[in-house]
Amino acid sequence: LARNIELCSSALEAVAGADVLVVCTAWPDYREVRGEEIRSALARAIVIDPPGSLEDSLASMPELRYVRVGKPFGQHVQAPQLRPPEVG
């Protein structure tokens, strides 16, 4: 399995040429990439985003097939913002 893993220096580099982007984390690094850049980098316009972390930037793009797992198609909800826990 380790021979089939390629490390990339950025989220956009990891997307380049991919048929499908599957987002498995809500890390801010991925939200900083513009939707147009993601679409241009993908070989096919398909994004599967279970946590909905890219929904605000990708769900409304008609040229992109955006799927959020566990939510009916066409219902747009703002993705949650991650914050560090409050100390006190």
PDB file of N, CA and C in Angstrom:
ATOM      1  N   LEU A   1       0.823  -1.196   0.000  1.00  0.00           N
ATOM      2  CA  LEU A   1       0.000   0.000   0.000  1.00  0.00           C
ATOM      3  C   LEU A   1       0.863   1.254   0.000  1.00  0.00           C
ATOM      4  N   ALA A   2       1.953   1.288   0.752  1.00  0.00           N
ATOM      5  CA  ALA A   2       2.795   2.477   0.851  1.00  0.00           C
ATOM      6  C   ALA A   2       3.354   2.895  -0.509  1.00  0.00           C
ATOM      7  N   ARG A   3       3.561   1.965  -1.416  1.00  0.00           N
ATOM      8  CA  ARG A   3       4.069   2.308  -2.745  1.00  0.00           C
ATOM      9  C   ARG A   3       3.050   3.105  -3.551  1.00  0.00           C
ATOM     10  N   ASN A   4       1.773   3.016  -3.203  1.00  0.00           N
ATOM     11  CA  ASN A   4       0.715   3.687  -3.940  1.00  0.00           C
ATOM     12  C   ASN A   4       0.328   5.031  -3.340  1.00  0.00           C
ATOM     13  N   ILE A   5       1.032   5.477  -2.324  1.00  0.00           N
ATOM     14  CA  ILE A   5       0.732   6.745  -1.678  1.00  0.00           C
ATOM     15  C   ILE A   5       1.724   7.793  -2.155  1.00  0.00           C
ATOM     16  N   GLU A   6       1.196   8.942  -2.586  1.00  0.00           N
ATOM     17  CA  GLU A   6       2.041  10.042  -3.030  1.00  0.00           C
ATOM     18  C   GLU A   6       1.754  11.256  -2.150  1.00  0.00           C
ATOM     19  N   LEU A   7       2.774  11.789  -1.509  1.00  0.00           N
ATOM     20  CA  LEU A   7       2.624  12.976  -0.673  1.00  0.00           C
ATOM     21  C   LEU A   7       2.702  14.224  -1.538  1.00  0.00           C
ATOM     22  N   CYS A   8       1.841  15.186  -1.258  1.00  0.00           N
ATOM     23  CA  CYS A   8       1.792  16.435  -2.021  1.00  0.00           C
ATOM     24  C   CYS A   8       2.027  17.608  -1.086  1.00  0.00           C
ATOM     25  N   SER A   9       2.528  18.690  -1.637  1.00  0.00           N
ATOM     26  CA  SER A   9       2.854  19.854  -0.807  1.00  0.00           C
ATOM     27  C   SER A   9       1.669  20.785  -0.590  1.00  0.00           C
ATOM     28  N   SER A  10       0.578  20.585  -1.331  1.00  0.00           N
ATOM     29  CA  SER A  10      -0.594  21.444  -1.153  1.00  0.00           C
ATOM     30  C   SER A  10      -1.860  20.673  -1.496  1.00  0.00           C
ATOM     31  N   ALA A  11      -2.987  21.198  -1.047  1.00  0.00           N
ATOM     32  CA  ALA A  11      -4.288  20.578  -1.352  1.00  0.00           C
ATOM     33  C   ALA A  11      -4.529  20.607  -2.854  1.00  0.00           C
ATOM     34  N   LEU A  12      -4.190  21.688  -3.518  1.00  0.00           N
ATOM     35  CA  LEU A  12      -4.413  21.802  -4.955  1.00  0.00           C
ATOM     36  C   LEU A  12      -3.538  20.832  -5.745  1.00  0.00           C
ATOM     37  N   GLU A  13      -2.319  20.628  -5.299  1.00  0.00           N
ATOM     38  CA  GLU A  13      -1.435  19.661  -5.964  1.00  0.00           C
ATOM     39  C   GLU A  13      -2.017  18.253  -5.853  1.00  0.00           C
ATOM     40  N   ALA A  14      -2.630  17.943  -4.727  1.00  0.00           N
ATOM     41  CA  ALA A  14      -3.229  16.617  -4.531  1.00  0.00           C
ATOM     42  C   ALA A  14      -4.423  16.390  -5.449  1.00  0.00           C
ATOM     43  N   VAL A  15      -5.107  17.449  -5.828  1.00  0.00           N
ATOM     44  CA  VAL A  15      -6.295  17.361  -6.688  1.00  0.00           C
ATOM     45  C   VAL A  15      -5.925  17.230  -8.164  1.00  0.00           C
ATOM     46  N   ALA A  16      -4.774  17.733  -8.555  1.00  0.00           N
ATOM     47  CA  ALA A  16      -4.386  17.827  -9.963  1.00  0.00           C
ATOM     48  C   ALA A  16      -4.528  16.503 -10.699  1.00  0.00           C
ATOM     49  N   GLY A  17      -5.386  16.497 -11.716  1.00  0.00           N
ATOM     50  CA  GLY A  17      -5.576  15.331 -12.561  1.00  0.00           C
ATOM     51  C   GLY A  17      -6.472  14.247 -11.992  1.00  0.00           C
ATOM     52  N   ALA A  18      -6.977  14.428 -10.793  1.00  0.00           N
ATOM     53  CA  ALA A  18      -7.833  13.404 -10.166  1.00  0.00           C
ATOM     54  C   ALA A  18      -9.202  13.353 -10.837  1.00  0.00           C
ATOM     55  N   ASP A  19      -9.770  12.162 -10.915  1.00  0.00           N
ATOM     56  CA  ASP A  19     -11.126  12.013 -11.441  1.00  0.00           C
ATOM     57  C   ASP A  19     -12.155  12.488 -10.428  1.00  0.00           C
ATOM     58  N   VAL A  20     -11.903  12.215  -9.139  1.00  0.00           N
ATOM     59  CA  VAL A  20     -12.839  12.559  -8.077  1.00  0.00           C
ATOM     60  C   VAL A  20     -12.052  13.074  -6.876  1.00  0.00           C
ATOM     61  N   LEU A  21     -12.572  14.126  -6.243  1.00  0.00           N
ATOM     62  CA  LEU A  21     -12.010  14.614  -4.995  1.00  0.00           C
ATOM     63  C   LEU A  21     -12.923  14.162  -3.871  1.00  0.00           C
ATOM     64  N   VAL A  22     -12.371  13.425  -2.914  1.00  0.00           N
ATOM     65  CA  VAL A  22     -13.116  13.012  -1.727  1.00  0.00           C
ATOM     66  C   VAL A  22     -12.505  13.748  -0.540  1.00  0.00           C
ATOM     67  N   VAL A  23     -13.301  14.615   0.080  1.00  0.00           N
ATOM     68  CA  VAL A  23     -12.839  15.425   1.203  1.00  0.00           C
ATOM     69  C   VAL A  23     -13.206  14.692   2.490  1.00  0.00           C
ATOM     70  N   CYS A  24     -12.208  14.355   3.284  1.00  0.00           N
ATOM     71  CA  CYS A  24     -12.456  13.597   4.518  1.00  0.00           C
ATOM     72  C   CYS A  24     -12.054  14.377   5.763  1.00  0.00           C
ATOM     73  N   THR A  25     -11.833  15.663   5.607  1.00  0.00           N
ATOM     74  CA  THR A  25     -11.442  16.493   6.739  1.00  0.00           C
ATOM     75  C   THR A  25     -11.991  17.896   6.557  1.00  0.00           C
ATOM     76  N   ALA A  26     -12.208  18.581   7.644  1.00  0.00           N
ATOM     77  CA  ALA A  26     -12.683  19.970   7.588  1.00  0.00           C
ATOM     78  C   ALA A  26     -11.556  20.949   7.888  1.00  0.00           C
ATOM     79  N   TRP A  27     -10.319  20.545   7.662  1.00  0.00           N
ATOM     80  CA  TRP A  27      -9.183  21.417   7.933  1.00  0.00           C
ATOM     81  C   TRP A  27      -9.280  22.696   7.122  1.00  0.00           C
ATOM     82  N   PRO A  28      -8.933  23.836   7.704  1.00  0.00           N
ATOM     83  CA  PRO A  28      -9.002  25.127   7.000  1.00  0.00           C
ATOM     84  C   PRO A  28      -8.160  25.179   5.724  1.00  0.00           C
ATOM     85  N   ASP A  29      -7.076  24.412   5.653  1.00  0.00           N
ATOM     86  CA  ASP A  29      -6.202  24.416   4.475  1.00  0.00           C
ATOM     87  C   ASP A  29      -6.992  24.158   3.191  1.00  0.00           C
ATOM     88  N   TYR A  30      -7.955  23.276   3.261  1.00  0.00           N
ATOM     89  CA  TYR A  30      -8.722  22.911   2.075  1.00  0.00           C
ATOM     90  C   TYR A  30      -9.753  23.972   1.723  1.00  0.00           C
ATOM     91  N   ARG A  31     -10.252  24.688   2.701  1.00  0.00           N
ATOM     92  CA  ARG A  31     -11.233  25.745   2.438  1.00  0.00           C
ATOM     93  C   ARG A  31     -10.589  26.979   1.828  1.00  0.00           C
ATOM     94  N   GLU A  32      -9.283  27.118   1.929  1.00  0.00           N
ATOM     95  CA  GLU A  32      -8.586  28.285   1.388  1.00  0.00           C
ATOM     96  C   GLU A  32      -8.405  28.217  -0.126  1.00  0.00           C
ATOM     97  N   VAL A  33      -8.574  27.039  -0.720  1.00  0.00           N
ATOM     98  CA  VAL A  33      -8.436  26.885  -2.166  1.00  0.00           C
ATOM     99  C   VAL A  33      -9.750  27.319  -2.823  1.00  0.00           C
ATOM    100  N   ARG A  34      -9.658  28.178  -3.820  1.00  0.00           N
ATOM    101  CA  ARG A  34     -10.861  28.664  -4.516  1.00  0.00           C
ATOM    102  C   ARG A  34     -11.519  27.553  -5.322  1.00  0.00           C
ATOM    103  N   GLY A  35     -12.838  27.593  -5.378  1.00  0.00           N
ATOM    104  CA  GLY A  35     -13.607  26.584  -6.104  1.00  0.00           C
ATOM    105  C   GLY A  35     -13.203  26.460  -7.557  1.00  0.00           C
ATOM    106  N   GLU A  36     -12.928  27.577  -8.215  1.00  0.00           N
ATOM    107  CA  GLU A  36     -12.525  27.558  -9.622  1.00  0.00           C
ATOM    108  C   GLU A  36     -11.198  26.825  -9.818  1.00  0.00           C
ATOM    109  N   GLU A  37     -10.294  26.972  -8.849  1.00  0.00           N
ATOM    110  CA  GLU A  37      -9.004  26.277  -8.933  1.00  0.00           C
ATOM    111  C   GLU A  37      -9.194  24.770  -8.795  1.00  0.00           C
ATOM    112  N   ILE A  38     -10.073  24.376  -7.886  1.00  0.00           N
ATOM    113  CA  ILE A  38     -10.350  22.950  -7.708  1.00  0.00           C
ATOM    114  C   ILE A  38     -10.943  22.382  -8.982  1.00  0.00           C
ATOM    115  N   ARG A  39     -11.936  23.071  -9.545  1.00  0.00           N
ATOM    116  CA  ARG A  39     -12.583  22.589 -10.769  1.00  0.00           C
ATOM    117  C   ARG A  39     -11.581  22.467 -11.902  1.00  0.00           C
ATOM    118  N   SER A  40     -10.719  23.447 -12.072  1.00  0.00           N
ATOM    119  CA  SER A  40      -9.729  23.424 -13.153  1.00  0.00           C
ATOM    120  C   SER A  40      -8.720  22.298 -12.985  1.00  0.00           C
ATOM    121  N   ALA A  41      -8.389  21.964 -11.748  1.00  0.00           N
ATOM    122  CA  ALA A  41      -7.386  20.934 -11.489  1.00  0.00           C
ATOM    123  C   ALA A  41      -7.929  19.520 -11.676  1.00  0.00           C
ATOM    124  N   LEU A  42      -9.223  19.328 -11.469  1.00  0.00           N
ATOM    125  CA  LEU A  42      -9.820  17.996 -11.574  1.00  0.00           C
ATOM    126  C   LEU A  42      -9.945  17.549 -13.026  1.00  0.00           C
ATOM    127  N   ALA A  43      -9.686  16.267 -13.289  1.00  0.00           N
ATOM    128  CA  ALA A  43      -9.901  15.707 -14.616  1.00  0.00           C
ATOM    129  C   ALA A  43     -11.399  15.586 -14.899  1.00  0.00           C
ATOM    130  N   ARG A  44     -12.166  15.221 -13.879  1.00  0.00           N
ATOM    131  CA  ARG A  44     -13.633  15.155 -13.970  1.00  0.00           C
ATOM    132  C   ARG A  44     -14.171  16.032 -12.849  1.00  0.00           C
ATOM    133  N   ALA A  45     -15.326  16.595 -13.041  1.00  0.00           N
ATOM    134  CA  ALA A  45     -15.869  17.583 -12.102  1.00  0.00           C
ATOM    135  C   ALA A  45     -16.755  16.918 -11.042  1.00  0.00           C
ATOM    136  N   ILE A  46     -16.130  16.114 -10.174  1.00  0.00           N
ATOM    137  CA  ILE A  46     -16.884  15.414  -9.131  1.00  0.00           C
ATOM    138  C   ILE A  46     -16.187  15.622  -7.787  1.00  0.00           C
ATOM    139  N   VAL A  47     -16.955  16.096  -6.799  1.00  0.00           N
ATOM    140  CA  VAL A  47     -16.432  16.276  -5.443  1.00  0.00           C
ATOM    141  C   VAL A  47     -17.392  15.608  -4.469  1.00  0.00           C
ATOM    142  N   ILE A  48     -16.871  14.715  -3.633  1.00  0.00           N
ATOM    143  CA  ILE A  48     -17.642  14.078  -2.567  1.00  0.00           C
ATOM    144  C   ILE A  48     -17.094  14.635  -1.259  1.00  0.00           C
ATOM    145  N   ASP A  49     -17.966  15.310  -0.515  1.00  0.00           N
ATOM    146  CA  ASP A  49     -17.549  16.071   0.665  1.00  0.00           C
ATOM    147  C   ASP A  49     -18.433  15.716   1.863  1.00  0.00           C
ATOM    148  N   PRO A  50     -18.192  14.561   2.513  1.00  0.00           N
ATOM    149  CA  PRO A  50     -19.052  14.150   3.630  1.00  0.00           C
ATOM    150  C   PRO A  50     -19.238  15.202   4.721  1.00  0.00           C
ATOM    151  N   PRO A  51     -18.184  15.899   5.193  1.00  0.00           N
ATOM    152  CA  PRO A  51     -18.415  16.873   6.264  1.00  0.00           C
ATOM    153  C   PRO A  51     -18.999  18.198   5.774  1.00  0.00           C
ATOM    154  N   GLY A  52     -19.059  18.416   4.465  1.00  0.00           N
ATOM    155  CA  GLY A  52     -19.602  19.661   3.937  1.00  0.00           C
ATOM    156  C   GLY A  52     -18.669  20.839   4.092  1.00  0.00           C
ATOM    157  N   SER A  53     -17.380  20.592   4.248  1.00  0.00           N
ATOM    158  CA  SER A  53     -16.434  21.677   4.511  1.00  0.00           C
ATOM    159  C   SER A  53     -16.203  22.584   3.306  1.00  0.00           C
ATOM    160  N   LEU A  54     -16.490  22.116   2.095  1.00  0.00           N
ATOM    161  CA  LEU A  54     -16.310  22.940   0.898  1.00  0.00           C
ATOM    162  C   LEU A  54     -17.640  23.354   0.278  1.00  0.00           C
ATOM    163  N   GLU A  55     -18.713  23.110   0.981  1.00  0.00           N
ATOM    164  CA  GLU A  55     -20.043  23.363   0.433  1.00  0.00           C
ATOM    165  C   GLU A  55     -20.244  24.817   0.025  1.00  0.00           C
ATOM    166  N   ASP A  56     -19.809  25.761   0.838  1.00  0.00           N
ATOM    167  CA  ASP A  56     -20.018  27.178   0.524  1.00  0.00           C
ATOM    168  C   ASP A  56     -19.373  27.580  -0.799  1.00  0.00           C
ATOM    169  N   SER A  57     -18.221  27.022  -1.117  1.00  0.00           N
ATOM    170  CA  SER A  57     -17.526  27.429  -2.335  1.00  0.00           C
ATOM    171  C   SER A  57     -17.824  26.550  -3.541  1.00  0.00           C
ATOM    172  N   LEU A  58     -18.324  25.324  -3.336  1.00  0.00           N
ATOM    173  CA  LEU A  58     -18.488  24.405  -4.466  1.00  0.00           C
ATOM    174  C   LEU A  58     -19.926  24.027  -4.815  1.00  0.00           C
ATOM    175  N   ALA A  59     -20.827  24.015  -3.853  1.00  0.00           N
ATOM    176  CA  ALA A  59     -22.178  23.489  -4.089  1.00  0.00           C
ATOM    177  C   ALA A  59     -22.948  24.251  -5.154  1.00  0.00           C
ATOM    178  N   SER A  60     -22.670  25.522  -5.326  1.00  0.00           N
ATOM    179  CA  SER A  60     -23.423  26.323  -6.290  1.00  0.00           C
ATOM    180  C   SER A  60     -22.783  26.375  -7.676  1.00  0.00           C
ATOM    181  N   MET A  61     -21.685  25.662  -7.881  1.00  0.00           N
ATOM    182  CA  MET A  61     -21.018  25.663  -9.185  1.00  0.00           C
ATOM    183  C   MET A  61     -21.727  24.675 -10.116  1.00  0.00           C
ATOM    184  N   PRO A  62     -22.421  25.155 -11.161  1.00  0.00           N
ATOM    185  CA  PRO A  62     -23.187  24.255 -12.026  1.00  0.00           C
ATOM    186  C   PRO A  62     -22.324  23.277 -12.820  1.00  0.00           C
ATOM    187  N   GLU A  63     -21.066  23.626 -13.075  1.00  0.00           N
ATOM    188  CA  GLU A  63     -20.193  22.747 -13.859  1.00  0.00           C
ATOM    189  C   GLU A  63     -19.528  21.662 -13.009  1.00  0.00           C
ATOM    190  N   LEU A  64     -19.876  21.607 -11.741  1.00  0.00           N
ATOM    191  CA  LEU A  64     -19.263  20.668 -10.807  1.00  0.00           C
ATOM    192  C   LEU A  64     -20.346  19.815 -10.154  1.00  0.00           C
ATOM    193  N   ARG A  65     -20.127  18.516 -10.090  1.00  0.00           N
ATOM    194  CA  ARG A  65     -21.055  17.624  -9.383  1.00  0.00           C
ATOM    195  C   ARG A  65     -20.578  17.544  -7.939  1.00  0.00           C
ATOM    196  N   TYR A  66     -21.306  18.196  -7.027  1.00  0.00           N
ATOM    197  CA  TYR A  66     -20.947  18.252  -5.617  1.00  0.00           C
ATOM    198  C   TYR A  66     -21.909  17.385  -4.830  1.00  0.00           C
ATOM    199  N   VAL A  67     -21.363  16.453  -4.033  1.00  0.00           N
ATOM    200  CA  VAL A  67     -22.188  15.544  -3.238  1.00  0.00           C
ATOM    201  C   VAL A  67     -21.753  15.638  -1.786  1.00  0.00           C
ATOM    202  N   ARG A  68     -22.711  15.927  -0.937  1.00  0.00           N
ATOM    203  CA  ARG A  68     -22.461  15.918   0.500  1.00  0.00           C
ATOM    204  C   ARG A  68     -23.211  14.728   1.086  1.00  0.00           C
ATOM    205  N   VAL A  69     -22.509  13.820   1.695  1.00  0.00           N
ATOM    206  CA  VAL A  69     -23.081  12.599   2.231  1.00  0.00           C
ATOM    207  C   VAL A  69     -23.994  12.914   3.409  1.00  0.00           C
ATOM    208  N   GLY A  70     -25.162  12.279   3.427  1.00  0.00           N
ATOM    209  CA  GLY A  70     -26.079  12.430   4.547  1.00  0.00           C
ATOM    210  C   GLY A  70     -26.972  13.643   4.465  1.00  0.00           C
ATOM    211  N   LYS A  71     -27.008  14.306   3.321  1.00  0.00           N
ATOM    212  CA  LYS A  71     -27.840  15.487   3.167  1.00  0.00           C
ATOM    213  C   LYS A  71     -28.524  15.429   1.807  1.00  0.00           C
ATOM    214  N   PRO A  72     -29.838  15.646   1.737  1.00  0.00           N
ATOM    215  CA  PRO A  72     -30.527  15.609   0.439  1.00  0.00           C
ATOM    216  C   PRO A  72     -29.951  16.622  -0.538  1.00  0.00           C
ATOM    217  N   PHE A  73     -29.873  16.247  -1.803  1.00  0.00           N
ATOM    218  CA  PHE A  73     -29.337  17.104  -2.857  1.00  0.00           C
ATOM    219  C   PHE A  73     -30.147  18.397  -2.953  1.00  0.00           C
ATOM    220  N   GLY A  74     -29.472  19.510  -3.105  1.00  0.00           N
ATOM    221  CA  GLY A  74     -30.130  20.782  -3.308  1.00  0.00           C
ATOM    222  C   GLY A  74     -30.401  21.574  -2.048  1.00  0.00           C
ATOM    223  N   GLN A  75     -30.150  21.019  -0.882  1.00  0.00           N
ATOM    224  CA  GLN A  75     -30.344  21.754   0.364  1.00  0.00           C
ATOM    225  C   GLN A  75     -28.992  22.304   0.798  1.00  0.00           C
ATOM    226  N   HIS A  76     -28.867  23.619   0.811  1.00  0.00           N
ATOM    227  CA  HIS A  76     -27.589  24.257   1.118  1.00  0.00           C
ATOM    228  C   HIS A  76     -27.594  24.756   2.558  1.00  0.00           C
ATOM    229  N   VAL A  77     -26.595  24.323   3.300  1.00  0.00           N
ATOM    230  CA  VAL A  77     -26.420  24.760   4.691  1.00  0.00           C
ATOM    231  C   VAL A  77     -24.974  25.193   4.845  1.00  0.00           C
ATOM    232  N   GLN A  78     -24.732  26.264   5.566  1.00  0.00           N
ATOM    233  CA  GLN A  78     -23.367  26.744   5.767  1.00  0.00           C
ATOM    234  C   GLN A  78     -22.543  25.717   6.533  1.00  0.00           C
ATOM    235  N   ALA A  79     -21.328  25.459   6.041  1.00  0.00           N
ATOM    236  CA  ALA A  79     -20.427  24.516   6.704  1.00  0.00           C
ATOM    237  C   ALA A  79     -20.000  25.079   8.053  1.00  0.00           C
ATOM    238  N   PRO A  80     -19.870  24.219   9.057  1.00  0.00           N
ATOM    239  CA  PRO A  80     -19.473  24.702  10.378  1.00  0.00           C
ATOM    240  C   PRO A  80     -18.040  25.226  10.376  1.00  0.00           C
ATOM    241  N   GLN A  81     -17.785  26.251  11.154  1.00  0.00           N
ATOM    242  CA  GLN A  81     -16.444  26.802  11.303  1.00  0.00           C
ATOM    243  C   GLN A  81     -15.787  26.158  12.513  1.00  0.00           C
ATOM    244  N   LEU A  82     -14.583  25.674  12.348  1.00  0.00           N
ATOM    245  CA  LEU A  82     -13.865  25.036  13.441  1.00  0.00           C
ATOM    246  C   LEU A  82     -13.180  26.092  14.290  1.00  0.00           C
ATOM    247  N   ARG A  83     -13.340  25.998  15.591  1.00  0.00           N
ATOM    248  CA  ARG A  83     -12.704  26.929  16.521  1.00  0.00           C
ATOM    249  C   ARG A  83     -12.013  26.128  17.610  1.00  0.00           C
ATOM    250  N   PRO A  84     -10.909  26.652  18.127  1.00  0.00           N
ATOM    251  CA  PRO A  84     -10.278  25.952  19.253  1.00  0.00           C
ATOM    252  C   PRO A  84     -11.194  26.016  20.472  1.00  0.00           C
ATOM    253  N   PRO A  85     -11.121  25.020  21.341  1.00  0.00           N
ATOM    254  CA  PRO A  85     -11.968  25.027  22.538  1.00  0.00           C
ATOM    255  C   PRO A  85     -11.633  26.215  23.435  1.00  0.00           C
ATOM    256  N   GLU A  86     -12.665  26.745  24.067  1.00  0.00           N
ATOM    257  CA  GLU A  86     -12.468  27.853  24.993  1.00  0.00           C
ATOM    258  C   GLU A  86     -11.884  27.344  26.301  1.00  0.00           C
ATOM    259  N   VAL A  87     -10.939  28.078  26.825  1.00  0.00           N
ATOM    260  CA  VAL A  87     -10.306  27.718  28.086  1.00  0.00           C
ATOM    261  C   VAL A  87     -10.874  28.652  29.152  1.00  0.00           C
ATOM    262  N   GLY A  88     -11.300  28.095  30.240  1.00  0.00           N
ATOM    263  CA  GLY A  88     -11.811  28.998  31.249  1.00  0.00           C
ATOM    264  C   GLY A  88     -12.450  28.352  32.355  1.00  0.00           C
TER     265      GLY A  88
END
